[in-house]
Coordinates of C-alpha atoms in Angstrom, one line a residue:
X1 CA -7.4 128.2 88.1
X2 CA -9.1 126.0 85.5
X3 CA -7.1 124.5 82.7
X4 CA -8.5 124.3 79.1
X5 CA -7.7 121.6 76.4
X6 CA -5.4 122.7 73.6
X7 CA -7.1 122.7 70.3
X8 CA -6.3 119.9 67.8
X9 CA -3.5 120.6 65.5
X10 CA -4.0 120.6 61.8
X11 CA -2.0 117.4 61.5
X12 CA -4.2 115.6 63.9
X13 CA -7.3 116.6 61.9
X14 CA -5.6 115.4 58.8
X15 CA -4.9 112.0 60.2
X16 CA -8.4 111.7 61.6
X17 CA -9.8 112.6 58.2
X18 CA -7.6 110.1 56.4
X19 CA -8.7 107.4 58.9
X20 CA -12.3 108.2 58.3
X21 CA -11.8 108.0 54.6
X22 CA -10.0 104.7 54.8
X23 CA -12.6 103.3 57.1
X24 CA -15.3 104.3 54.6
X25 CA -13.4 102.8 51.8
X26 CA -12.8 99.6 53.7
X27 CA -16.4 99.4 54.5
X28 CA -17.3 99.7 50.8
X29 CA -14.6 97.0 49.9
X30 CA -15.7 94.7 52.6
X31 CA -19.4 95.2 51.6
X32 CA -18.5 94.3 48.0
X33 CA -16.4 91.2 49.1
X34 CA -19.4 90.0 51.1
X35 CA -21.8 90.6 48.3
X36 CA -19.6 88.7 45.8
X37 CA -19.6 85.5 47.8
X38 CA -20.5 82.6 45.4
X39 CA -20.8 85.0 42.5
X40 CA -17.1 85.6 41.5
X41 CA -13.8 84.5 42.8
X42 CA -12.3 86.7 45.5
X43 CA -9.3 89.0 45.0
X44 CA -5.8 87.4 45.0
X45 CA -7.0 83.8 44.6
X46 CA -4.8 81.6 42.5
X47 CA -5.5 78.1 41.0
X48 CA -2.8 76.0 39.3
X49 CA -0.6 79.1 39.3
X50 CA -3.1 81.2 37.5
X51 CA -5.0 84.2 39.0
X52 CA -8.8 83.5 39.3
X53 CA -10.0 86.9 40.7
X54 CA -13.4 87.8 39.4
X55 CA -14.1 84.6 37.6
X56 CA -17.7 83.4 37.8
X57 CA -18.7 79.9 38.7
X58 CA -19.2 78.7 35.1
X59 CA -15.7 80.0 34.3
X60 CA -14.3 78.3 37.4
X61 CA -15.8 74.9 36.3
X62 CA -14.5 75.3 32.8
X63 CA -11.0 76.1 34.1
X64 CA -11.0 73.2 36.5
X65 CA -12.3 70.8 33.8
X66 CA -9.5 71.8 31.5
X67 CA -7.0 71.4 34.3
X68 CA -8.5 67.9 35.2
X69 CA -8.1 66.8 31.5
X70 CA -4.6 68.1 31.4
X71 CA -3.6 66.3 34.6
X72 CA -5.3 63.0 33.8
X73 CA -4.0 62.9 30.2
X74 CA -0.4 63.1 31.4
X75 CA 1.6 60.0 30.5
X76 CA 3.7 58.0 32.9
X77 CA 6.3 55.7 31.3
X78 CA 6.3 52.1 32.8
X79 CA 9.5 50.3 32.0
X80 CA 9.0 46.6 32.2
X81 CA 12.3 45.4 31.0
X82 CA 11.2 44.2 27.6
X83 CA 9.8 47.6 26.6
X84 CA 8.0 50.6 27.8
X85 CA 4.3 51.5 28.2
X86 CA 3.1 55.1 28.0
X87 CA 0.0 55.1 30.2
X88 CA -2.3 58.1 30.8
X89 CA -2.7 58.7 34.6
X90 CA -6.5 58.8 34.2
X91 CA -6.5 55.2 33.0
X92 CA -4.6 53.7 35.9
X93 CA -6.7 54.6 39.0
X94 CA -6.2 58.4 39.3
X95 CA -9.2 60.7 39.6
X96 CA -9.4 64.5 39.8
X97 CA -12.2 65.9 42.0
X98 CA -13.5 68.7 39.9
X99 CA -16.5 69.7 42.0
X100 CA -14.5 69.9 45.2
X101 CA -11.7 71.9 43.6
X102 CA -14.1 74.3 41.9
X103 CA -16.0 74.9 45.1
X104 CA -12.7 75.6 46.9
X105 CA -11.8 78.2 44.3
X106 CA -15.1 80.0 44.7
X107 CA -15.1 79.7 48.5
X108 CA -11.5 81.1 48.9
X109 CA -11.5 84.0 51.5
X110 CA -15.2 83.4 52.2
X111 CA -14.8 80.5 54.7
X112 CA -14.8 80.6 58.5
X113 CA -16.0 83.2 61.0
X114 CA -16.7 86.8 60.0
X115 CA -13.5 88.0 61.7
X116 CA -11.5 85.2 59.9
X117 CA -13.1 86.2 56.5
X118 CA -12.4 89.9 57.3
X119 CA -8.8 89.1 58.2
X120 CA -8.3 87.0 55.1
X121 CA -9.9 89.8 53.0
X122 CA -7.8 92.4 54.7
X123 CA -4.5 90.8 54.0
X124 CA -5.6 89.8 50.5
X125 CA -3.9 92.9 49.0
X126 CA -0.5 91.7 50.1
X127 CA -0.8 87.8 50.0
X128 CA -2.2 85.4 47.4
X129 CA -4.4 82.4 48.4
X130 CA -3.3 79.3 46.3
X131 CA -6.0 76.7 46.0
X132 CA -5.0 73.1 46.7
X133 CA -6.1 70.7 43.9
X134 CA -8.2 67.7 45.0
X135 CA -7.5 64.2 43.5
X136 CA -7.5 60.6 44.6
X137 CA -6.0 57.2 43.7
X138 CA -7.9 53.8 43.6
X139 CA -5.5 50.9 43.9
X140 CA -8.1 48.3 42.9
X141 CA -9.0 50.2 39.7
X142 CA -5.3 50.6 38.9
X143 CA -4.7 46.9 39.3
X144 CA -7.7 46.0 37.1
X145 CA -6.5 48.4 34.4
X146 CA -2.9 47.1 34.5
X147 CA -4.0 43.4 34.5
X148 CA -5.8 44.0 31.2
X149 CA -3.0 46.0 29.6
X150 CA -1.6 44.0 26.6
X151 CA 2.0 45.0 27.5
X152 CA 1.7 43.6 31.0
X153 CA -0.5 40.5 30.3
X154 CA 1.3 37.5 31.6
X155 CA 2.7 35.1 28.9
X156 CA 2.0 31.6 30.0
X157 CA 5.1 29.4 29.9
X158 CA 4.6 26.5 27.5
X159 CA 6.6 23.3 27.4
X160 CA 7.8 22.1 24.0
X161 CA 5.5 19.6 22.3
X162 CA 5.9 16.6 20.1
X163 CA 3.3 16.1 17.4
X164 CA 2.9 13.7 14.4
X165 CA 2.7 15.5 11.1
X166 CA 0.5 12.7 9.7
X167 CA 3.1 11.7 7.1
X168 CA 5.3 9.5 9.2
X169 CA 7.4 12.1 11.0
X170 CA 7.2 13.6 14.5
X171 CA 7.9 17.3 14.7
X172 CA 8.9 19.6 17.5
X173 CA 6.7 22.5 18.6
X174 CA 9.2 24.7 20.5
X175 CA 8.4 25.8 24.0
X176 CA 7.5 29.4 25.0
X177 CA 9.2 31.4 27.7
X178 CA 6.6 32.8 30.1
X179 CA 6.6 36.3 31.6
X180 CA 4.9 37.7 34.7
X181 CA 5.0 41.4 35.6
X182 CA 4.8 42.4 39.3
X183 CA 1.5 44.3 39.1
X184 CA 1.4 44.8 42.9
X185 CA 4.7 46.6 42.8
X186 CA 3.4 48.9 40.1
X187 CA 0.3 49.7 42.1
X188 CA 2.5 50.4 45.2
X189 CA 4.6 52.8 43.3
X190 CA 1.6 54.5 41.8
X191 CA 0.2 55.0 45.4
X192 CA 3.2 57.2 46.1
X193 CA 2.8 59.3 43.0
X194 CA 1.9 63.0 43.3
X195 CA -0.7 63.5 40.6
X196 CA 0.3 67.1 40.2
X197 CA 3.9 66.4 39.7
X198 CA 4.2 62.7 38.6
X199 CA 7.5 61.0 37.8
X200 CA 8.4 60.5 34.2
X201 CA 9.1 56.8 34.6
X202 CA 8.3 53.9 36.8
X203 CA 10.5 50.7 36.6
X204 CA 9.1 47.3 37.5
X205 CA 10.3 43.8 37.4
X206 CA 9.1 41.2 34.9
X207 CA 10.0 37.7 35.7
X208 CA 10.9 35.2 32.9
X209 CA 9.6 31.7 33.5
X210 CA 11.5 29.1 31.4
X211 CA 10.0 25.7 30.3
X212 CA 11.4 22.9 32.4
X213 CA 12.3 21.0 29.3
X214 CA 14.6 22.7 26.7
X215 CA 13.9 22.6 23.0
X216 CA 17.3 20.8 22.6
X217 CA 16.2 17.9 24.9
X218 CA 12.8 17.8 23.2
X219 CA 14.5 17.6 19.7
X220 CA 16.6 14.7 20.9
X221 CA 13.4 12.9 21.8
X222 CA 11.9 13.6 18.5
X223 CA 14.9 12.3 16.6
X224 CA 15.0 9.1 18.7
X225 CA 11.3 8.4 18.2
X226 CA 11.4 9.1 14.5
X227 CA 14.2 6.6 14.2
X228 CA 12.2 4.0 16.2
X229 CA 9.1 4.3 14.2
X230 CA 10.3 5.2 10.7
X231 CA 9.8 1.8 9.1
X232 CA 6.6 0.9 10.9
X233 CA 6.3 -2.6 12.3
X234 CA 5.2 -5.9 10.9
X235 CA 2.8 -7.9 13.1
X236 CA 1.3 -11.4 12.9
X237 CA -1.4 -13.2 14.8
X238 CA -1.7 -17.0 14.2
X239 CA -0.3 -16.6 10.7
X240 CA -2.3 -13.6 9.7
X241 CA 0.0 -10.6 9.0
X242 CA -0.3 -6.9 8.7
X243 CA 1.9 -3.7 8.9
X244 CA 1.4 -0.7 11.2
X245 CA 2.8 2.3 9.4
X246 CA 5.0 5.0 11.1
X247 CA 2.1 7.4 11.0
X248 CA -0.2 4.9 12.7
X249 CA 2.3 4.2 15.5
X250 CA 3.0 7.9 16.0
X251 CA -0.6 8.7 16.3
X252 CA -0.7 6.5 19.5
X253 CA 2.3 8.1 21.2
X254 CA 1.6 10.1 24.3
X255 CA 3.9 12.6 25.9
X256 CA 4.2 13.8 29.5
X257 CA 6.4 16.9 29.5
X258 CA 7.7 18.5 32.6
X259 CA 10.2 18.5 35.5
X260 CA 13.1 18.5 33.1
X261 CA 12.2 15.5 31.0
X262 CA 9.8 14.1 28.4
X263 CA 8.0 10.9 29.3
X264 CA 7.0 8.8 26.3
X265 CA 4.4 6.0 26.3
X266 CA 1.9 4.5 23.9
X267 CA -1.8 4.7 24.5
X268 CA -2.1 1.0 25.0
X269 CA -5.9 0.9 24.8
X270 CA -5.9 2.8 21.5
X271 CA -3.0 0.7 20.1
X272 CA -4.9 -2.5 21.0
X273 CA -8.0 -1.2 19.2
X274 CA -5.9 -0.4 16.2
X275 CA -4.5 -3.9 16.2
X276 CA -8.0 -5.4 16.3
X277 CA -9.1 -3.1 13.5
X278 CA -6.1 -4.0 11.4
X279 CA -6.3 -7.8 11.8
X280 CA -10.0 -8.2 11.5
X281 CA -12.0 -11.4 11.9
X282 CA -11.0 -14.9 12.7
X283 CA -7.4 -15.9 12.8
X284 CA -5.8 -19.3 13.3
X285 CA -7.6 -22.6 13.0
X286 CA -11.3 -23.2 13.0
X287 CA -12.4 -26.5 14.6
X288 CA -15.5 -27.6 12.6
X289 CA -18.3 -29.5 14.3
X290 CA -19.0 -33.0 13.1
X291 CA -22.5 -34.4 12.3
X292 CA -24.5 -37.4 11.4
X293 CA -27.8 -37.3 9.6
X294 CA -30.6 -39.8 10.3
X295 CA -34.0 -39.7 8.6
X296 CA -33.1 -36.2 7.3
X297 CA -32.5 -34.9 10.8
X298 CA -28.9 -33.6 11.5
X299 CA -27.3 -34.3 14.9
X300 CA -24.1 -32.9 16.3
X301 CA -21.5 -35.5 17.1
X302 CA -18.8 -33.1 18.3
X303 CA -19.3 -29.3 18.6
X304 CA -16.8 -27.1 16.9
X305 CA -14.7 -24.3 18.3
X306 CA -14.7 -20.8 16.8
X307 CA -11.3 -19.5 15.5
X308 CA -9.6 -17.0 17.8
X309 CA -9.3 -13.3 17.0
X310 CA -6.8 -10.6 17.6
X311 CA -5.7 -9.9 20.2
X312 CA -5.1 -11.0 23.8
X313 CA -5.5 -8.5 26.7
X314 CA -2.4 -6.3 27.3
X315 CA -1.0 -6.7 23.8
X316 CA -1.1 -3.0 23.2
X317 CA 0.9 -2.2 26.2
X318 CA 3.4 -5.0 25.4
X319 CA 3.9 -3.9 21.8
X320 CA 4.4 -0.3 22.8
X321 CA 7.0 -1.3 25.4
X322 CA 8.9 -3.4 22.8
X323 CA 9.0 -0.5 20.3
X324 CA 10.2 2.0 22.8
X325 CA 12.8 -0.4 23.9
X326 CA 14.2 -0.4 20.4
X327 CA 12.9 -3.6 19.0
X328 CA 11.9 -3.4 15.3
X329 CA 10.0 -6.7 15.1
X330 CA 8.4 -8.5 13.4
X331 CA 6.1 -9.1 16.3
X332 CA 4.1 -12.2 16.8
X333 CA 1.0 -11.4 18.9
X334 CA -1.2 -13.7 20.8
X335 CA -4.8 -14.3 19.8
X336 CA -7.8 -14.5 22.2
X337 CA -11.0 -16.5 22.1
X338 CA -13.8 -14.7 20.2
X339 CA -16.7 -13.2 22.1
X340 CA -18.7 -12.8 18.9
X341 CA -21.9 -14.8 19.4
X342 CA -22.3 -15.3 15.7
X343 CA -18.9 -16.9 15.3
X344 CA -19.6 -19.1 18.4
X345 CA -22.9 -20.2 16.9
X346 CA -21.3 -20.9 13.5
X347 CA -18.7 -23.0 15.2
X348 CA -20.8 -25.1 17.6
X349 CA -23.1 -26.3 14.9
X350 CA -26.3 -25.2 16.6
X351 CA -27.6 -23.4 13.5
X352 CA -27.8 -26.7 11.5
X353 CA -31.4 -27.5 12.2
X354 CA -33.2 -28.4 9.0
X355 CA -32.8 -29.4 5.4
X356 CA -32.9 -26.3 3.1
X357 CA -32.3 -28.0 -0.2
X358 CA -31.8 -31.4 -1.8
X359 CA -31.1 -32.7 -5.3
X360 CA -30.9 -36.2 -6.8
X361 CA -29.7 -37.4 -10.2
X362 CA -30.2 -41.0 -11.4
X363 CA -27.7 -43.3 -13.0
X364 CA -27.6 -47.0 -14.1
X365 CA -26.7 -49.5 -11.5
X366 CA -23.4 -51.1 -11.1
X367 CA -21.3 -49.2 -13.6
X368 CA -17.7 -48.4 -12.9
X369 CA -18.5 -44.7 -13.1
X370 CA -20.9 -45.2 -10.2
X371 CA -18.0 -46.2 -8.0
X372 CA -16.3 -42.9 -8.8
X373 CA -19.5 -40.9 -8.1
X374 CA -19.9 -42.6 -4.7
X375 CA -16.2 -42.1 -3.9
X376 CA -16.4 -38.3 -4.4
X377 CA -19.6 -38.3 -2.5
X378 CA -17.9 -40.0 0.5
X379 CA -15.1 -37.4 0.4
X380 CA -17.5 -34.4 0.3
X381 CA -20.0 -35.7 2.9
X382 CA -19.8 -33.5 6.0
X383 CA -18.3 -30.4 4.4
X384 CA -19.2 -27.4 6.7
X385 CA -19.3 -23.9 5.2
X386 CA -19.6 -20.9 7.4
X387 CA -21.0 -17.6 5.9
X388 CA -18.6 -16.2 3.4
X389 CA -16.6 -19.4 3.1
X390 CA -15.8 -20.8 -0.4
X391 CA -15.2 -24.4 -1.5
X392 CA -13.3 -25.5 -4.7
X393 CA -14.4 -29.0 -5.6
X394 CA -11.1 -29.7 -7.4
X395 CA -9.0 -28.5 -4.4
X396 CA -11.2 -30.2 -1.8
X397 CA -11.4 -33.6 -3.5
X398 CA -7.9 -33.7 -4.8
X399 CA -6.6 -35.6 -7.8
X400 CA -8.8 -38.4 -9.1
X401 CA -6.2 -41.2 -9.1
X402 CA -6.2 -44.9 -8.5
X403 CA -4.3 -44.3 -5.3
X404 CA -7.1 -42.0 -4.2
X405 CA -9.8 -44.7 -4.8
X406 CA -11.0 -43.8 -8.3
X407 CA -11.4 -46.0 -11.3
X408 CA -11.2 -45.6 -15.1
X409 CA -14.6 -44.8 -16.6
X410 CA -16.3 -42.7 -19.3
X411 CA -15.6 -39.0 -19.5
X412 CA -15.8 -36.1 -21.9
X413 CA -12.6 -34.4 -23.0
X414 CA -12.3 -31.9 -25.9
X415 CA -15.8 -32.8 -27.1
X416 CA -15.1 -36.6 -27.3
X417 CA -16.2 -39.4 -25.0
X418 CA -13.1 -41.1 -23.6
X419 CA -12.1 -43.4 -20.8
X420 CA -10.0 -41.9 -17.9
X421 CA -9.5 -42.4 -14.2
X422 CA -12.2 -40.6 -12.3
X423 CA -14.7 -40.6 -15.2
X424 CA -18.3 -40.0 -14.2
X425 CA -17.6 -37.5 -11.3
X426 CA -19.2 -34.8 -13.4
X427 CA -22.6 -36.2 -12.4
X428 CA -21.7 -35.5 -8.8
X429 CA -20.8 -32.0 -9.9
X430 CA -24.2 -31.4 -11.5
X431 CA -25.9 -32.9 -8.4
X432 CA -24.1 -30.7 -5.9
X433 CA -24.5 -27.7 -8.2
X434 CA -28.3 -28.0 -8.1
X435 CA -28.4 -28.5 -4.3
X436 CA -26.3 -25.4 -3.9
X437 CA -28.5 -23.5 -6.4
X438 CA -31.6 -24.2 -4.3
X439 CA -29.7 -23.5 -1.0
X440 CA -29.0 -19.9 -2.3
X441 CA -25.3 -20.2 -2.6
X442 CA -23.2 -18.2 -5.1
X443 CA -21.1 -19.7 -7.8
X444 CA -17.6 -18.3 -8.4
X445 CA -16.7 -20.7 -11.2
X446 CA -18.8 -23.3 -13.1
X447 CA -19.2 -24.7 -16.6
X448 CA -21.9 -26.9 -18.1
X449 CA -21.2 -30.1 -19.9
X450 CA -20.4 -29.5 -23.6
X451 CA -22.8 -32.3 -24.5
X452 CA -26.3 -32.4 -23.0
X453 CA -27.4 -35.6 -21.1
X454 CA -31.1 -36.0 -20.4
X455 CA -30.5 -37.1 -16.8
X456 CA -29.5 -33.5 -15.9
X457 CA -31.7 -30.4 -15.8
X458 CA -31.5 -28.6 -19.1
X459 CA -29.2 -25.6 -18.9
X460 CA -28.8 -25.9 -15.1
X461 CA -25.9 -28.2 -14.6
X462 CA -22.1 -28.4 -14.2
X463 CA -19.1 -30.5 -15.0
X464 CA -15.7 -31.0 -13.5
X465 CA -12.4 -32.1 -14.7
X466 CA -8.7 -31.9 -13.8
X467 CA -7.2 -29.3 -13.7
X468 CA -10.2 -27.5 -15.2
X469 CA -13.1 -26.8 -15.3
X470 CA -13.7 -26.5 -11.6
X471 CA -16.8 -26.0 -9.5
X472 CA -16.3 -23.2 -6.9
X473 CA -19.1 -22.2 -4.6
X474 CA -19.5 -19.6 -1.8
X475 CA -21.9 -19.7 1.1
X476 CA -23.4 -16.2 0.9
X477 CA -26.3 -16.9 3.3
X478 CA -26.3 -15.7 6.9
X479 CA -26.0 -19.2 8.4
X480 CA -23.5 -22.1 8.1
X481 CA -24.4 -24.9 5.6
X482 CA -23.7 -28.6 6.1
X483 CA -23.3 -30.6 2.9
X484 CA -24.5 -34.2 3.2
X485 CA -24.3 -36.8 0.6
X486 CA -26.1 -40.1 0.2
X487 CA -26.6 -42.6 -2.6
X488 CA -28.3 -45.8 -3.8
X489 CA -27.3 -48.2 -6.5
X490 CA -29.2 -46.0 -9.0
X491 CA -28.9 -42.4 -7.8
X492 CA -26.8 -39.8 -6.1
X493 CA -28.3 -37.2 -3.6
X494 CA -26.7 -34.1 -2.2
X495 CA -28.6 -32.4 0.7
X496 CA -27.9 -29.0 2.3
X497 CA -28.7 -28.4 6.0
X498 CA -28.8 -25.0 7.7
X499 CA -31.4 -22.6 9.2
X500 CA -33.5 -21.6 6.3
X501 CA -33.0 -17.9 5.5
X502 CA -33.5 -17.6 1.7
X503 CA -36.3 -18.5 -0.7
X504 CA -35.5 -19.6 -4.2
X505 CA -37.5 -19.3 -7.4
X506 CA -36.6 -20.2 -11.0
X507 CA -38.0 -17.4 -13.1
X508 CA -37.3 -18.0 -16.8
X509 CA -35.2 -19.9 -19.3
X510 CA -34.1 -18.7 -22.7
X511 CA -32.4 -20.5 -25.6
X512 CA -30.6 -19.1 -28.6
X513 CA -28.3 -20.3 -31.4
X514 CA -24.6 -19.7 -31.4
X515 CA -23.5 -21.1 -34.6
X516 CA -24.2 -24.8 -34.5
X517 CA -24.3 -24.7 -30.6
X518 CA -27.2 -24.0 -28.3
X519 CA -26.9 -21.3 -25.7
X520 CA -29.2 -21.5 -22.6
X521 CA -29.8 -18.8 -20.0
X522 CA -31.7 -19.6 -16.8
X523 CA -32.8 -16.9 -14.2
X524 CA -32.9 -17.5 -10.5
X525 CA -34.4 -15.2 -7.9
X526 CA -33.2 -15.3 -4.2
X527 CA -35.2 -13.5 -1.5
X528 CA -33.2 -13.3 1.7
X529 CA -34.6 -13.1 5.2
X530 CA -33.2 -9.5 5.6
X531 CA -35.4 -8.4 2.6
X532 CA -32.7 -8.5 -0.1
X533 CA -33.8 -9.7 -3.5
X534 CA -31.1 -10.9 -5.9
X535 CA -31.7 -12.2 -9.5
X536 CA -28.9 -14.0 -11.2
X537 CA -28.5 -15.8 -14.5
X538 CA -26.8 -19.1 -15.3
X539 CA -25.4 -20.0 -18.6
X540 CA -24.9 -23.3 -20.5
X541 CA -23.6 -24.1 -24.0
X542 CA -24.2 -27.4 -25.8
X543 CA -22.4 -28.8 -28.9
X544 CA -24.6 -30.2 -31.7
X545 CA -22.9 -33.7 -31.3
X546 CA -19.9 -35.4 -30.0
X547 CA -16.7 -34.2 -31.7
X548 CA -18.3 -31.2 -33.5
X549 CA -17.6 -27.6 -32.6
X550 CA -20.0 -24.6 -32.7
X551 CA -19.0 -23.9 -36.3
X552 CA -20.0 -27.4 -37.3
X553 CA -16.4 -28.6 -37.8
X554 CA -14.9 -31.8 -36.5
X555 CA -12.8 -31.6 -33.4
X556 CA -9.6 -33.6 -33.3
X557 CA -9.7 -36.3 -30.6
X558 CA -7.5 -35.8 -27.6
X559 CA -4.1 -37.4 -27.8

């Protein structure tokens, strides 16, 4: 007998219908899920703890950008011992990957095989998909940022310094303690930081680096050196003296600071140069050349030697050592031979090559006064004047006394003609005055005779007496001058020898009345070889007669 299936119960048909309905609904949901891929965020997708379901791509990018700014603006405190730095994470090597994170939000539940996507969608109603945020850390960028941060910039250790204040005191510039932060340690700690949940504080070591010389030790050195140099030092070279002030000495001190001590020396080369600039020019004795003159041609008998100058080699180092050893001087320094070719030529006599001027005045034969003229001529013969040197006739000749070879003869004193030892030497004064006039020399002191004598050039002459008036002349030419005298029974001649370097012209002469006296002015022009032109004027005043003053009154005779 055939068996027949039992008809479905009503419950079975109900379950079947429900299943068909659910399948239809699932199909519609799945179809919508598939069609929303890349358009809006899938259901039950969370980002940074916030639901993102249905958010479109622009919205996702905006949310991710805000989240990135929030994360990178978070401050981390860096404690470096001497203070704290509040540093935004975004400035010390951290980056937030916005494009990758936004793409992950949009792709959630849409990634993988169809079955995987379906499974993810299917369980989406009961589970939330939390999107992992994407970020990175760049150690090199972090190190660069921290190296440039003012709070972590190393402080270079500085040793104390000693400097002159320019007023004669040394002063201490205190040392500076250096610091150095361990940047590598900070970077290592940052490499372990979770950007999403960073620590509130990072602690790093900052090393203090102390100067090797303490300020106390440096101050002791300052005090000692101030004491050694406070009064300056007196120096001398072959009798020429000078003083080096405290400020000058201190300007030449040099300091080597380190390894726990301050080394102090003088800059010996600079100190030597200062000595030579302080004691300038020749020092000590000048050995003059000697000459003879034959037929107006000068010949050297013995060459001279130039005076030495300051200072011998090594004197700067020696003086510095003496001062630092506590010696206060005065210090006698050794001279050295000059290397100045001009001084050498002035000394050896090689520039005396020609006669540059000559002047002769006549006198009567065989008078006693002539013996005095010839005696002073013998004394002056051979005088050698280097450029800039001055001769006082009174000082050079000395007292006109019988013991010195002079005789009693006629002279003028207080406007009267009298007899005295050395009378007549004023004729020699006039003669050498005119020779020097035409050699281009300067006159520091001179005076004309108070009575005019026709054997002399009118208004261009000089007298001499003891103790005054004197005749003082300076060689202002650029070459040495040799003064040579000669005489006959009836004349006295003074010649000047040198290398000619100046041309002389007498320009004009003017006379005027000053009461009963006559005032004479005579102009001279000198043209030097270097192009300089100098015009000077010479003065003379003559009484109207013996024993009469410029008011016309008698002058009492000398007692």
